[in-house]
PDB file of C-alpha atoms in Angstrom:
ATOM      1  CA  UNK A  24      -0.495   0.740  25.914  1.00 46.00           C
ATOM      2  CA  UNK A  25      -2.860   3.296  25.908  1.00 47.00           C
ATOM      3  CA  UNK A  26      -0.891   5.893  23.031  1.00 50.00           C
ATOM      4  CA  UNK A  27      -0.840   2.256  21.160  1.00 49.00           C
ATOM      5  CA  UNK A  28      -4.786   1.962  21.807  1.00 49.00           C
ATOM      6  CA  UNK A  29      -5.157   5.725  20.521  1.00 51.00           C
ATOM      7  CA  UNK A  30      -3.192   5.114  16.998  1.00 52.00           C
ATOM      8  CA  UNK A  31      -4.755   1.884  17.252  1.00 54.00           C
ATOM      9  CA  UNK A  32      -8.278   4.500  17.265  1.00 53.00           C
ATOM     10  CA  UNK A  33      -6.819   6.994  14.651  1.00 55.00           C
ATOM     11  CA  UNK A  34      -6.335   3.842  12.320  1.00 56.00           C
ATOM     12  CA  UNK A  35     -10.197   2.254  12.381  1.00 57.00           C
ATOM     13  CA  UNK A  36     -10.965   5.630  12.030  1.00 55.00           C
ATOM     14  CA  UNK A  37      -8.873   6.170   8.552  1.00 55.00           C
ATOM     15  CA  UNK A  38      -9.828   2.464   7.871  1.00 55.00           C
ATOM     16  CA  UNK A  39     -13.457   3.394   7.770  1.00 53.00           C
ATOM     17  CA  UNK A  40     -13.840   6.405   6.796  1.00 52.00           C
ATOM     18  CA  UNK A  41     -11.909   5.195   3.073  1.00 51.00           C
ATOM     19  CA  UNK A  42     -14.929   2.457   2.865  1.00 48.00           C
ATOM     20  CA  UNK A  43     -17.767   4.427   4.581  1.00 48.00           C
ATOM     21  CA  UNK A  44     -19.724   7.171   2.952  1.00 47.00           C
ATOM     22  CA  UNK A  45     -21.870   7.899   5.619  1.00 40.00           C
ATOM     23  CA  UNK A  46     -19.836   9.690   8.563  1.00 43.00           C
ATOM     24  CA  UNK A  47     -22.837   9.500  10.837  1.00 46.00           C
ATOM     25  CA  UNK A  48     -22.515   5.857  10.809  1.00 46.00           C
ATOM     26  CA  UNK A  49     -18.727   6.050  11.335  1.00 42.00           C
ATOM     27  CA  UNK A  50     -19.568   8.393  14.635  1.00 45.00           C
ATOM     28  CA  UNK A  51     -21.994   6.207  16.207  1.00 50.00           C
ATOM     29  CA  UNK A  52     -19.830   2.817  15.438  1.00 45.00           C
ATOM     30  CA  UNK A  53     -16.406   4.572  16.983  1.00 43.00           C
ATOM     31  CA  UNK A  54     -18.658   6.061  20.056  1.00 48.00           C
ATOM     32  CA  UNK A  55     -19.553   2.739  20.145  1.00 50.00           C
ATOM     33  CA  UNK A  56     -16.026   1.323  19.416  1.00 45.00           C
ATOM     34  CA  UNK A  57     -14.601   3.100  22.623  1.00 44.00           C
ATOM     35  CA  UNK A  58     -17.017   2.592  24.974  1.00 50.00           C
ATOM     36  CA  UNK A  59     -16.018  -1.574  24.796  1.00 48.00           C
ATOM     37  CA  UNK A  60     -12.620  -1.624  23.018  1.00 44.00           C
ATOM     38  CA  UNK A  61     -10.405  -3.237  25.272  1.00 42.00           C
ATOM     39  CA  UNK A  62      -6.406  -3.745  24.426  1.00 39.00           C
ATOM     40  CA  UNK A  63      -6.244  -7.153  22.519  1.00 39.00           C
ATOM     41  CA  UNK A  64     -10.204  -7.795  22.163  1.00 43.00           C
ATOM     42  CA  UNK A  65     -11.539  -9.107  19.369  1.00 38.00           C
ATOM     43  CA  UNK A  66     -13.362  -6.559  16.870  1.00 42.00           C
ATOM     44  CA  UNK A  67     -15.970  -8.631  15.593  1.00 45.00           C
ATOM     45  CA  UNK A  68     -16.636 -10.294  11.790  1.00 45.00           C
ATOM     46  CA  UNK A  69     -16.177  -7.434   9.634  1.00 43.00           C
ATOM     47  CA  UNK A  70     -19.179  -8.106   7.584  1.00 41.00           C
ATOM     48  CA  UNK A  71     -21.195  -6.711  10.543  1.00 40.00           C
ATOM     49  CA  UNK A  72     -19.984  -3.258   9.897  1.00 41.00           C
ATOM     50  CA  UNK A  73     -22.591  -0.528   7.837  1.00 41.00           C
ATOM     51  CA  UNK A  74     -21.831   0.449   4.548  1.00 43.00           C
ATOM     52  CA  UNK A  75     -18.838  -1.990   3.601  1.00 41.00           C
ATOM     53  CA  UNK A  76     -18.804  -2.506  -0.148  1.00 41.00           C
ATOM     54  CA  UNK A  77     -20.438  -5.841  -1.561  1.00 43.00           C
ATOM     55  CA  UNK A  78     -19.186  -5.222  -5.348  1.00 46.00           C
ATOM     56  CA  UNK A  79     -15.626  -6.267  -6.495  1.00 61.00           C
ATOM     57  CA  UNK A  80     -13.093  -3.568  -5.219  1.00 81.00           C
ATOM     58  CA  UNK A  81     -10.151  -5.403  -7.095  1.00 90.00           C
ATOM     59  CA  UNK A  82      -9.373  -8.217  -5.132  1.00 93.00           C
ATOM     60  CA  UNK A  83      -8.285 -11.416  -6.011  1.00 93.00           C
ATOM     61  CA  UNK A  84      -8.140 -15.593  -5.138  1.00 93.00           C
ATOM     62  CA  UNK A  85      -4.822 -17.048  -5.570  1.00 95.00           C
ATOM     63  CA  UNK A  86      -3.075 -14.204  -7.477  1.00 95.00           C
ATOM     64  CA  UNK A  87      -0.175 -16.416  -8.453  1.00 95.00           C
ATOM     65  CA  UNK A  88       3.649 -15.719  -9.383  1.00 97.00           C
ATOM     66  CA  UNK A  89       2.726 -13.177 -12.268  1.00 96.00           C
ATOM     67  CA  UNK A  90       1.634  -9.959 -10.971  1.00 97.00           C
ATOM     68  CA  UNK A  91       1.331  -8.874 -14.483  1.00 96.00           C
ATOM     69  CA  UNK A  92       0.988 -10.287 -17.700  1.00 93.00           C
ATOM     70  CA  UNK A  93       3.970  -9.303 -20.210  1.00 94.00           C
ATOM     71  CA  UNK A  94       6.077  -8.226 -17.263  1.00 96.00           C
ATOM     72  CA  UNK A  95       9.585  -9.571 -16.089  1.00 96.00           C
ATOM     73  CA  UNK A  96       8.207  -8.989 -12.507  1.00 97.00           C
ATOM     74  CA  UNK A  97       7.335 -11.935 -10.331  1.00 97.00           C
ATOM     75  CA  UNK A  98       5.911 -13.270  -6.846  1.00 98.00           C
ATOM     76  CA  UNK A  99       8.661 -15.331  -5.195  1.00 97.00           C
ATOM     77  CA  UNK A 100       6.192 -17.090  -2.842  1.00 96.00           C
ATOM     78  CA  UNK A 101       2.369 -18.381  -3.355  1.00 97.00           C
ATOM     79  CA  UNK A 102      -0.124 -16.439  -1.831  1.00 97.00           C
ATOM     80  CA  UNK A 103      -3.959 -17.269  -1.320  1.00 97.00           C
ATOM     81  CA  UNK A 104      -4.948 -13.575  -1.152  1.00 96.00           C
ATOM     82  CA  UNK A 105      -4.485 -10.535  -3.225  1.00 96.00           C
ATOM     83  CA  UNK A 106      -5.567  -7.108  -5.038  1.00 96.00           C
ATOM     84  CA  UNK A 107      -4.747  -5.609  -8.837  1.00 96.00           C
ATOM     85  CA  UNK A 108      -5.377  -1.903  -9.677  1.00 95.00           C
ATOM     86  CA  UNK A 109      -4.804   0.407 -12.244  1.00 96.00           C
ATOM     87  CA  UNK A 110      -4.773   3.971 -12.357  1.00 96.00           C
ATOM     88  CA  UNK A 111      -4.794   6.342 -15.521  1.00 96.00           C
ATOM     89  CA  UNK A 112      -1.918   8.848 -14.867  1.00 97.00           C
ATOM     90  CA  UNK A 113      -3.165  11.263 -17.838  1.00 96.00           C
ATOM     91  CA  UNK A 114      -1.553  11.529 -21.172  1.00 96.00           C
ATOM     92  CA  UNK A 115       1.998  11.728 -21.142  1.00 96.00           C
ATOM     93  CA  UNK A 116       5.178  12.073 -23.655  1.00 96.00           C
ATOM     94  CA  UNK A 117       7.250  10.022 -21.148  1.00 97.00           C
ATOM     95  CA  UNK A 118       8.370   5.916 -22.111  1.00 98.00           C
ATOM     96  CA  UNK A 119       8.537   3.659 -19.732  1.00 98.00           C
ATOM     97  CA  UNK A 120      11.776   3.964 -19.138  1.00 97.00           C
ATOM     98  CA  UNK A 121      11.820   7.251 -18.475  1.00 97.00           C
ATOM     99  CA  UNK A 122       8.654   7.068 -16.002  1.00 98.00           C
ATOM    100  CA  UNK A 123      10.408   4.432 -14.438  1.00 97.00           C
ATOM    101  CA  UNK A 124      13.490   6.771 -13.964  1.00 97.00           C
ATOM    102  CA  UNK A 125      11.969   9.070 -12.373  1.00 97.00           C
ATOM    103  CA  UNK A 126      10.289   7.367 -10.083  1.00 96.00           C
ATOM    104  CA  UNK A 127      13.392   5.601  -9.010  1.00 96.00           C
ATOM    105  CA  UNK A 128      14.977   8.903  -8.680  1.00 96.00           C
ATOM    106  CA  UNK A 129      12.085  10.295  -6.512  1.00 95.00           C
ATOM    107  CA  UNK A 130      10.971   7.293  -4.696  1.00 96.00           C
ATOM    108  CA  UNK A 131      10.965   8.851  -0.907  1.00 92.00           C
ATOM    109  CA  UNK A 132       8.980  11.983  -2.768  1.00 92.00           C
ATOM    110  CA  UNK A 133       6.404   9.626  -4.260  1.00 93.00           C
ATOM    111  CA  UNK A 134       6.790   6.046  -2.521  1.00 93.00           C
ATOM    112  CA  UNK A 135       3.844   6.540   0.058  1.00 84.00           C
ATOM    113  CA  UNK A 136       4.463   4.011   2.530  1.00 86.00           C
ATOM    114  CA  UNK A 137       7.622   5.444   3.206  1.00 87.00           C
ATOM    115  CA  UNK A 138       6.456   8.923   4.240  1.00 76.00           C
ATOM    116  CA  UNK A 139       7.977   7.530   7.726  1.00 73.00           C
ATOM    117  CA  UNK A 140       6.758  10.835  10.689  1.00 67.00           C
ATOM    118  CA  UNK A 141      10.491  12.202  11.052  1.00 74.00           C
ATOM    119  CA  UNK A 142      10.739  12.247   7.212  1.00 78.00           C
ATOM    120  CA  UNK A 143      14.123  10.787   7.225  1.00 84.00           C
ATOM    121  CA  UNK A 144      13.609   8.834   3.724  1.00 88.00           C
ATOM    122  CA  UNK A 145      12.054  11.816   2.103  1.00 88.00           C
ATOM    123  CA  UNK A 146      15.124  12.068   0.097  1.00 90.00           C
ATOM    124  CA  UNK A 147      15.593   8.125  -0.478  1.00 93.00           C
ATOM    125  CA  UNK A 148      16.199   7.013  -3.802  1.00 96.00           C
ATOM    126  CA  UNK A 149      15.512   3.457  -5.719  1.00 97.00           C
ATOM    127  CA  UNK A 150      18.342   1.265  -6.419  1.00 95.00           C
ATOM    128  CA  UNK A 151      18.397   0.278 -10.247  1.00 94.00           C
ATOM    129  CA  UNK A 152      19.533  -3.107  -9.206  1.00 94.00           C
ATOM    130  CA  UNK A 153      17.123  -3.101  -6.151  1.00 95.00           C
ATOM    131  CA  UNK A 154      20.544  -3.332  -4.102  1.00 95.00           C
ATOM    132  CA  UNK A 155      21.714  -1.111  -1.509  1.00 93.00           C
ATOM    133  CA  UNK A 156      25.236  -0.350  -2.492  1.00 89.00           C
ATOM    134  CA  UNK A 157      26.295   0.383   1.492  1.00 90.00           C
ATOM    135  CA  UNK A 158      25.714  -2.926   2.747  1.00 92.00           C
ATOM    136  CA  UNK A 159      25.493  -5.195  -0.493  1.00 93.00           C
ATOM    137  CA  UNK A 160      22.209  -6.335   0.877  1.00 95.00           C
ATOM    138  CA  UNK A 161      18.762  -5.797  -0.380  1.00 96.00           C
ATOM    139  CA  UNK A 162      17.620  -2.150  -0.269  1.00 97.00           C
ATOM    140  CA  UNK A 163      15.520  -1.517   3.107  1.00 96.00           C
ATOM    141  CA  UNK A 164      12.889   0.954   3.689  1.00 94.00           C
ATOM    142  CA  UNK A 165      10.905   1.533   6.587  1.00 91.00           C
ATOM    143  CA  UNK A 166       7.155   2.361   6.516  1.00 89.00           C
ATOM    144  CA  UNK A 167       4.597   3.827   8.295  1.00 79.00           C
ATOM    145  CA  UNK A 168       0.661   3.215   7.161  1.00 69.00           C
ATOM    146  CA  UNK A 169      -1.017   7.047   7.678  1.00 56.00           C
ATOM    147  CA  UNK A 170       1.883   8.706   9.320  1.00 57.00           C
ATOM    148  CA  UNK A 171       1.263   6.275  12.431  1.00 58.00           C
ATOM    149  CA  UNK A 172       3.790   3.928  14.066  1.00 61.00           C
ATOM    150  CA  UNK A 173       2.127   0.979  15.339  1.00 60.00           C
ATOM    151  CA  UNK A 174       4.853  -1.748  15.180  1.00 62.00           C
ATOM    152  CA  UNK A 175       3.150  -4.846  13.616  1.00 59.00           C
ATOM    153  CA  UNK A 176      -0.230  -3.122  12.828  1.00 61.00           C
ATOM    154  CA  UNK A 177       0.452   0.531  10.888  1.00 66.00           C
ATOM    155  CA  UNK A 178       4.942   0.104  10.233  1.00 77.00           C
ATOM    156  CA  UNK A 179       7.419  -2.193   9.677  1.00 87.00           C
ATOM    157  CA  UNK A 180       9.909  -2.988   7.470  1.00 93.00           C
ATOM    158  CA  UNK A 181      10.389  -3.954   3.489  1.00 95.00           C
ATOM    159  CA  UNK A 182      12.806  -4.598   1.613  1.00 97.00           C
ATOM    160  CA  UNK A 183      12.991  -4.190  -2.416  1.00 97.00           C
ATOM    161  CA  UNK A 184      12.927  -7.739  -3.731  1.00 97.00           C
ATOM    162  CA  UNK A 185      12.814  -7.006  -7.567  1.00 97.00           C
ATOM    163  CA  UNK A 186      13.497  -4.053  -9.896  1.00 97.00           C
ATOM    164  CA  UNK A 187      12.230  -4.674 -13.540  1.00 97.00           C
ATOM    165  CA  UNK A 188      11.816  -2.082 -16.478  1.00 96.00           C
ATOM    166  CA  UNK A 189       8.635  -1.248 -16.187  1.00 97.00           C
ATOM    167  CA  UNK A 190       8.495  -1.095 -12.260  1.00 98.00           C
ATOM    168  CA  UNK A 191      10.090  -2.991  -9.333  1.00 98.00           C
ATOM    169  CA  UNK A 192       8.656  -5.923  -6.338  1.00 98.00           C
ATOM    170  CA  UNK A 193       8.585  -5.363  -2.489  1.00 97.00           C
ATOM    171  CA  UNK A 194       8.173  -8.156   0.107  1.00 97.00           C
ATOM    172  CA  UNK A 195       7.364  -7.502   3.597  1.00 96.00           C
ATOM    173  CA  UNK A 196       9.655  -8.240   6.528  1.00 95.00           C
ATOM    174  CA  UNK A 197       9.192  -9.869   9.846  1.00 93.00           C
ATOM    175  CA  UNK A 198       7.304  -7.873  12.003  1.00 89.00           C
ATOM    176  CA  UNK A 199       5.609  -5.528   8.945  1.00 89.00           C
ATOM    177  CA  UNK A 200       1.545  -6.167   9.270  1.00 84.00           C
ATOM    178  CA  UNK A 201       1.195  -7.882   5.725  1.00 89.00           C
ATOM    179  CA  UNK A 202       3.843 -10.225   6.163  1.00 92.00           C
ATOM    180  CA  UNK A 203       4.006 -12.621   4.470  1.00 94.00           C
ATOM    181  CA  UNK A 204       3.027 -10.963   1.495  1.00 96.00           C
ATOM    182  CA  UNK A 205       4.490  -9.391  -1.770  1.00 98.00           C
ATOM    183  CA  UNK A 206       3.771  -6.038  -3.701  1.00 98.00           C
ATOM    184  CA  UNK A 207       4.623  -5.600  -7.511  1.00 98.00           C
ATOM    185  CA  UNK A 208       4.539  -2.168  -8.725  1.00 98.00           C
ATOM    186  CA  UNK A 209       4.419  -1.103 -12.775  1.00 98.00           C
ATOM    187  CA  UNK A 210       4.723   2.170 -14.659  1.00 98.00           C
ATOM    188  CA  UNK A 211       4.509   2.752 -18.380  1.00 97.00           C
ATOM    189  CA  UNK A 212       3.666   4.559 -21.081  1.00 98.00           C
ATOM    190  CA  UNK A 213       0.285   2.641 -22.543  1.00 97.00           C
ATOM    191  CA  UNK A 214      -0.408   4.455 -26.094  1.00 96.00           C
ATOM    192  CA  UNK A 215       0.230   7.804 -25.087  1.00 97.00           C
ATOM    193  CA  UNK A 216      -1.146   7.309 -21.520  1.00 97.00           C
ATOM    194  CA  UNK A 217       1.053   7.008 -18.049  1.00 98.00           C
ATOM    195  CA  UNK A 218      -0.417   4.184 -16.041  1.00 98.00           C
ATOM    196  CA  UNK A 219       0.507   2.968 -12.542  1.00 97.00           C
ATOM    197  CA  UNK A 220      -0.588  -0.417 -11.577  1.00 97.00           C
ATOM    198  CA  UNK A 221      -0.280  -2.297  -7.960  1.00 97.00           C
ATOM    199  CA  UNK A 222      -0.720  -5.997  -7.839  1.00 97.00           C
ATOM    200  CA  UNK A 223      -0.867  -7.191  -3.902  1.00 97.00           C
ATOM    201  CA  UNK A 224      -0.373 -10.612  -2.929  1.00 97.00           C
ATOM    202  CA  UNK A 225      -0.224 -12.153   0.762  1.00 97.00           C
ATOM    203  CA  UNK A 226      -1.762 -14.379   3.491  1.00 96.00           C
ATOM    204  CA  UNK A 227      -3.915 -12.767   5.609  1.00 92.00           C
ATOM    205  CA  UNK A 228      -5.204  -8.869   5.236  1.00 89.00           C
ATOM    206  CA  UNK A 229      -3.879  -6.486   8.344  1.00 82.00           C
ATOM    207  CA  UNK A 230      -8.046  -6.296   9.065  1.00 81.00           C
ATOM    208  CA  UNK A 231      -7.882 -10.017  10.538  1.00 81.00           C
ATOM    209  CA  UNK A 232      -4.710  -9.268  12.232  1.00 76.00           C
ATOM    210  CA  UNK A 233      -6.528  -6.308  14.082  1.00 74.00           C
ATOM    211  CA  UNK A 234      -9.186  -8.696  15.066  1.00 76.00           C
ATOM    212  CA  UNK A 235     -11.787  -8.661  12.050  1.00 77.00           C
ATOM    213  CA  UNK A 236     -13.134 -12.210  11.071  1.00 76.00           C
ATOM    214  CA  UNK A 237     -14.540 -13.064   8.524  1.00 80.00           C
ATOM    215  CA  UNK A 238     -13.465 -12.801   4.921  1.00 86.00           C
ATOM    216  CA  UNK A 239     -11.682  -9.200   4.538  1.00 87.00           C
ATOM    217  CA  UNK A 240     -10.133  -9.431   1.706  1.00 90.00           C
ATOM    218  CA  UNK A 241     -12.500  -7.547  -0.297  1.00 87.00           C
ATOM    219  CA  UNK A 242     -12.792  -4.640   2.216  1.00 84.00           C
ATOM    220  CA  UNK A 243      -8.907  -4.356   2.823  1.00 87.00           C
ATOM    221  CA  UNK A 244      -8.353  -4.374  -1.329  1.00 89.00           C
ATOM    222  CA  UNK A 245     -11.072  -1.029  -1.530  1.00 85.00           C
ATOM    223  CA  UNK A 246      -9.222   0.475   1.232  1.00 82.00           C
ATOM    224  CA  UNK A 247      -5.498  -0.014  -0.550  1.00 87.00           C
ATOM    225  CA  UNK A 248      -7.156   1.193  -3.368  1.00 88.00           C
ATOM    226  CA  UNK A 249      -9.179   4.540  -2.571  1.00 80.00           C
ATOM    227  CA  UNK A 250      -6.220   5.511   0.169  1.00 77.00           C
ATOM    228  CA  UNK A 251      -2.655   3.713   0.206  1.00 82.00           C
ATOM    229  CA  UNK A 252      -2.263   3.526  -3.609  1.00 91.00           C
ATOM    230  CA  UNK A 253      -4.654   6.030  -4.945  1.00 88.00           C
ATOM    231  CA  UNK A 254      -2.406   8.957  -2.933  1.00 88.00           C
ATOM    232  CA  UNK A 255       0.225   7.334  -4.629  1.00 93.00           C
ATOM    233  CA  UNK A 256      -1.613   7.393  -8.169  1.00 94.00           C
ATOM    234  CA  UNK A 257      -1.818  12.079  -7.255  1.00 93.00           C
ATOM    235  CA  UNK A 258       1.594  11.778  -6.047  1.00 93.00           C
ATOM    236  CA  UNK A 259       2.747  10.565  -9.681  1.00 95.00           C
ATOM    237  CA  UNK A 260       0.256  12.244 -11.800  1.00 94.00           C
ATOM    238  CA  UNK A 261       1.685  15.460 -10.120  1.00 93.00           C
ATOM    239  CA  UNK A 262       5.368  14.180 -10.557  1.00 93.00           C
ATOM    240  CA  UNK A 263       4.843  13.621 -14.553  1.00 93.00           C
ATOM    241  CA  UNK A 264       2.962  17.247 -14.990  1.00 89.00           C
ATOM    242  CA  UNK A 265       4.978  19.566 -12.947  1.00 88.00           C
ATOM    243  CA  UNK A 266       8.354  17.572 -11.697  1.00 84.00           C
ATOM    244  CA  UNK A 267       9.960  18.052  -8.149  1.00 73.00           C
TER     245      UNK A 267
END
């Protein structure tokens, strides 16, 4: 319980320091944070916490089963909750297909959330059919949220529910800390330009699950966005310039 408490610690920590500027703040409200912190108490409303942003950060009501508008990808289930962003991966000679390529033939090297701490899907590669040919079942990955394994609140398991063209559709599994919820994934060539967009949809944000109340939504889509996703957004961007 209390290595579980620490990660839980390490987390808030990563958590707030993506949607905090000012690291003075962040000291006081973790000195704060483990002076009361009991296993399983309640956190609070989130909205109470300094220096969350107020603007848009991406997020979105009822994203619906179209993650993206001239794609083949789609949302299996409804979800009231959800985030869209879109990263400029530079100029690039590459099509779509062949972004898409290598991405499937890299995906442990550039998938984030699968950067698991023993590594052991470092080498993992994306099924073109979104199959894995072993079992005949959909292609499962395992994944860890900052290198931390927190069953239910930083890992759990996905499995590949879509591959497409121009990207492929993961839906988390029992147990994973956005179930139920749905990610769709798209890279193309956008005249002359590699782009990488991330469309999230799902029930309830991992922030209420860790005790936040409140509406999160907004706070949990900057956080995906300037950490989870951005790394991924380097990650690829180095991938296109200077390969593996």
């Amino acid at each position: 319980m209390l290595q579980a408490l620490r990660e839980l610690v390490r987390l808030l920590t990563d958590l707030y320091r993506a949607i905090i500027p000012f690291h003075q703040q962040l000291d006081a409200l973790l000195g704060s944070l483990l002076n009361t912190l009991r296993p399983g108490a309640l956190l609070g409303p989130l909205g109470n916490l300094p220096g969350l942003p107020s603007s848009s950060t991406g997020e979105v009501a009822d994203p619906g089963p179209t993650p993206f508008p001239g794609s083949d990808q789609t949302f299996m289930n409804p979800h009231p909750l959800g985030y869209q962003h879109k990263y400029d991966l530079g100029p690039s000679n590459m099509t779509t297909e062949q972004l898409n390529e290598m991405l499937r033939k890299n995906f442990g090297h550039v998938f984030l959330p699968s950067r698991t701490g023993d590594n052991s899907q470092i080498n993992m590669t994306l099924s073109p059919d979104g199959m894995d040919p072993r079992t005949g079942d959909r292609q499962h990955i395992e994944t860890s949220l900052f290198g931390m394994a927190v069953p239910g609140v930083t890992s759990g398991g996905i499995h590949v529910q879509q591959v497409t063209n121009d990207g492929f559709v993961i839906a988390a599994d029992q147990g994973h800390p956005e179930y139920p919820g749905e990610v769709a994934f798209r890279v193309r060539n956008v005249d002359g330009h590699a782009t990488f967009e991330v469309s999230g949809a799902y029930d309830s944000t991992i922030l209420n699950k860790l005790g936040f109340s409140g509406a999160t939504n907004s706070a949990y889509s900057g956080i995906s966005d300037v950490s989870i996703w951005a790394d991924m957004q380097y990650r690829l961007k180095d991938a296109i310039n200077y390969g593996f």
